[in-house]
């Protein structure tokens, strides 16, 4: 059936479902006439049928309510009849091969005629149509498949209607070139083909609903710490409750009687349907009749959704078909992927939900595939490099491990065996040591350092913050620099130094000298290590702790201080294996999946918000025993300001109202790094009994005396991140506790959080998290640099496996991508990595 007919049938049926209130279409059914006429004509529906339908539509608003059911049935029949009528001839827009390829114009010419629908040439517009605002579109020219990305690096000012000023505004969204536009995706889509009346909504659905605000107001909650905005939406069939935490400005932006569109997930609360923190926008009248699925783009001040959509339409419809395909045909056909141009077009202006899914799948595939090819190329270049050989005798190693204050776990021994083999291989070690918080990675790093020091060579260890660097300095000096009955220490304490931002100029000079003449064997530091002009006499081992906090460039910069030194990177983020192999495919992987014996599992509970007092009680009783506690506050929507606000306000409230007799520290993202370090140091040293923090609380920090971790708004965090927070406690010998307090008592959400109470295993939680949120989201929140996996967000592990397999197959046959059919791919790969998209670890 023609899509114009289908669309019309949908609206008519919706109208019937709504009880004939003439609101299936915002503004009334007659509002769809102009666009529907265009579409019907373009689809070849006869003029006779078109005018029969439009006449009725025009009449409908005037029809008496009692007469409407009958009228609608008649209309329905009329439409169904015209669906079976013969279709007039359709002229394809894309001319045949006779036309020579047209070079891209420097400035896109204005469209000679409005062109509502791609691929189909409409007849000349009627005056009525001309009044309809339409995005300016340039007629599609023949597309030469083999052409590379023509002119896509051109500035946005080549687009019609975009002057330098608008271009500047768009630059705030990082939109500078045509290619940027093509890859700037909607943050959501409003699917008007699936609009549902409120009385037919069901819990759990993700929906878009149109209605009128009945009431909207704001009230303080959590003892005044934050504001709750509540609204009631009505669409004539029923009411829907909406609520937002911490967005008080909404009451100024939206008013009763205003018509809005909201999108979000329906939840059940006390037996009623509610939408928590839905997206909300005023209705744009022309949404309904421009597209069935309307893209909603991220905006910045100075640009409206309408302007944005018009610009995008102009750019996408002209340029998407001209983007050169870079995937080899073999890859595309074996996975039935859309071609790049179609995929891009469908991701912006989808013809249907299915096409949108296919488009996203293709683009997500690209990201993972390019990522994978890049890491394989990287790995190969490392494997080809030479490095110094460090032999480690068995007895010596046994002696070293005997020096440690505990017996190594099996996992620690296995990790050391891997490292020992790497160091003796003659090629640079590139190993990722992945071990859950508290699994004892430091002892492994210490022993690796000892292996290298035994040959008189130097090592460096880099940590993301001063406090972590200091912690390592103390720990490693104890592990490496102290005599014991089982043998001499691998290093003397004076051979180990700490270099951080705070190190005095005199000390820095001393350290530079010591590293240059080789008297210092181990330096522990922060970024200062790379920023400082330190020169090593013989740097052979580089250890990077909490590696996700560093970019590839920083890792490389430290590495460059030696000649092909061995590299050990450590992370506590338990990334599921499939994902780790892809994003860290350039590194060999050792997983430490075993905890030192005798660790008490952290006693974890989900606490409903009304029982918050229980959590405070726990803090009091633990502090009475001399222990310390953390309270974490989440990001409350829209940027860290609110997160900071929540923590700052709660800190004040807790200090004055709840725990006046305790000392409370406050940590948030707006503090300078040295201020953060200071707060953490004071907490570690016991000056504060309670630390109120945003999610910036440092990974890896060891405060063994802390036994309570309370996480407010726990529903806003992924499981993997909750697990990281929880890892801040339970590091001593005492029983520790973790209480998760969701924003509200929601059964579905509580069930998700309950997994935290069931297991202390970070890998299990990571797998669950990945299933629930997809790789982009999973990595995005934790890993700097993954933000660029836009599309991979939306898909799943199957995609990763497929992309990985394809990349491996291709790499086996043509590792340098030198074959002719892989030339565009090679170029695209370079671009991807240069743009920093591959900057992942
Ligand atoms: P992470 O892997 O999170 O960096 P750490 O290296 O900081 O963990 O170790 C966490 C704690 O466990 C430290 O206090 C350390 O002394 C202790 N530890 C490490 N290995 C063992 C072991 N094999 N047996 C007992 N305790 C250990
Ligand atoms: Mg650590």
PDB file of N, CA and C in Angstrom, residues 2 24 164 256 400 448 452 486 503 616 626 641 674 771 789:
ATOM      1  N   UNK A   2       0.359   2.294  -0.626  1.00  0.00           N
ATOM      2  CA  UNK A   2       1.110   3.545  -0.641  1.00  0.00           C
ATOM      3  C   UNK A   2       1.321   4.058   0.777  1.00  0.00           C
ATOM      4  N   UNK A  24      -6.274  13.704  16.950  1.00  0.00           N
ATOM      5  CA  UNK A  24      -5.297  12.697  16.542  1.00  0.00           C
ATOM      6  C   UNK A  24      -4.112  13.421  15.918  1.00  0.00           C
ATOM      7  N   UNK A 164      28.216  33.148   8.503  1.00  0.00           N
ATOM      8  CA  UNK A 164      29.273  32.974   9.502  1.00  0.00           C
ATOM      9  C   UNK A 164      28.721  32.935  10.935  1.00  0.00           C
ATOM     10  N   UNK A 256       0.539  25.682  32.353  1.00  0.00           N
ATOM     11  CA  UNK A 256      -0.734  25.001  32.177  1.00  0.00           C
ATOM     12  C   UNK A 256      -1.355  25.448  30.856  1.00  0.00           C
ATOM     13  N   UNK A 400      61.460 -13.521  46.218  1.00  0.00           N
ATOM     14  CA  UNK A 400      60.785 -12.219  46.231  1.00  0.00           C
ATOM     15  C   UNK A 400      59.370 -12.320  46.770  1.00  0.00           C
ATOM     16  N   UNK A 448      56.969  -6.983  39.387  1.00  0.00           N
ATOM     17  CA  UNK A 448      57.454  -6.721  38.027  1.00  0.00           C
ATOM     18  C   UNK A 448      58.590  -5.690  38.073  1.00  0.00           C
ATOM     19  N   UNK A 452      62.801  -6.024  36.953  1.00  0.00           N
ATOM     20  CA  UNK A 452      63.565  -5.117  36.100  1.00  0.00           C
ATOM     21  C   UNK A 452      64.732  -4.490  36.883  1.00  0.00           C
ATOM     22  N   UNK A 486      63.688 -13.074  54.644  1.00  0.00           N
ATOM     23  CA  UNK A 486      63.860 -13.951  53.478  1.00  0.00           C
ATOM     24  C   UNK A 486      64.777 -13.366  52.407  1.00  0.00           C
ATOM     25  N   UNK A 503      55.603  18.536  44.339  1.00  0.00           N
ATOM     26  CA  UNK A 503      57.018  18.331  44.671  1.00  0.00           C
ATOM     27  C   UNK A 503      57.767  19.657  44.508  1.00  0.00           C
ATOM     28  N   UNK A 616      21.406   6.658  58.127  1.00  0.00           N
ATOM     29  CA  UNK A 616      22.084   7.597  59.029  1.00  0.00           C
ATOM     30  C   UNK A 616      22.427   6.903  60.349  1.00  0.00           C
ATOM     31  N   UNK A 626      34.550   4.182  65.737  1.00  0.00           N
ATOM     32  CA  UNK A 626      35.813   4.748  65.248  1.00  0.00           C
ATOM     33  C   UNK A 626      35.993   4.639  63.741  1.00  0.00           C
ATOM     34  N   UNK A 641      26.692  20.631  37.148  1.00  0.00           N
ATOM     35  CA  UNK A 641      26.359  21.691  38.085  1.00  0.00           C
ATOM     36  C   UNK A 641      25.371  21.208  39.125  1.00  0.00           C
ATOM     37  N   UNK A 674      44.252  19.914  43.292  1.00  0.00           N
ATOM     38  CA  UNK A 674      44.966  19.934  44.583  1.00  0.00           C
ATOM     39  C   UNK A 674      43.980  20.036  45.745  1.00  0.00           C
ATOM     40  N   UNK A 771      24.763  -5.936  29.418  1.00  0.00           N
ATOM     41  CA  UNK A 771      23.491  -6.390  28.859  1.00  0.00           C
ATOM     42  C   UNK A 771      22.445  -5.295  28.964  1.00  0.00           C
ATOM     43  N   UNK A 789      32.163   6.579  20.701  1.00  0.00           N
ATOM     44  CA  UNK A 789      31.411   5.450  20.182  1.00  0.00           C
ATOM     45  C   UNK A 789      29.928   5.801  20.249  1.00  0.00           C
TER      46      UNK A 789
END
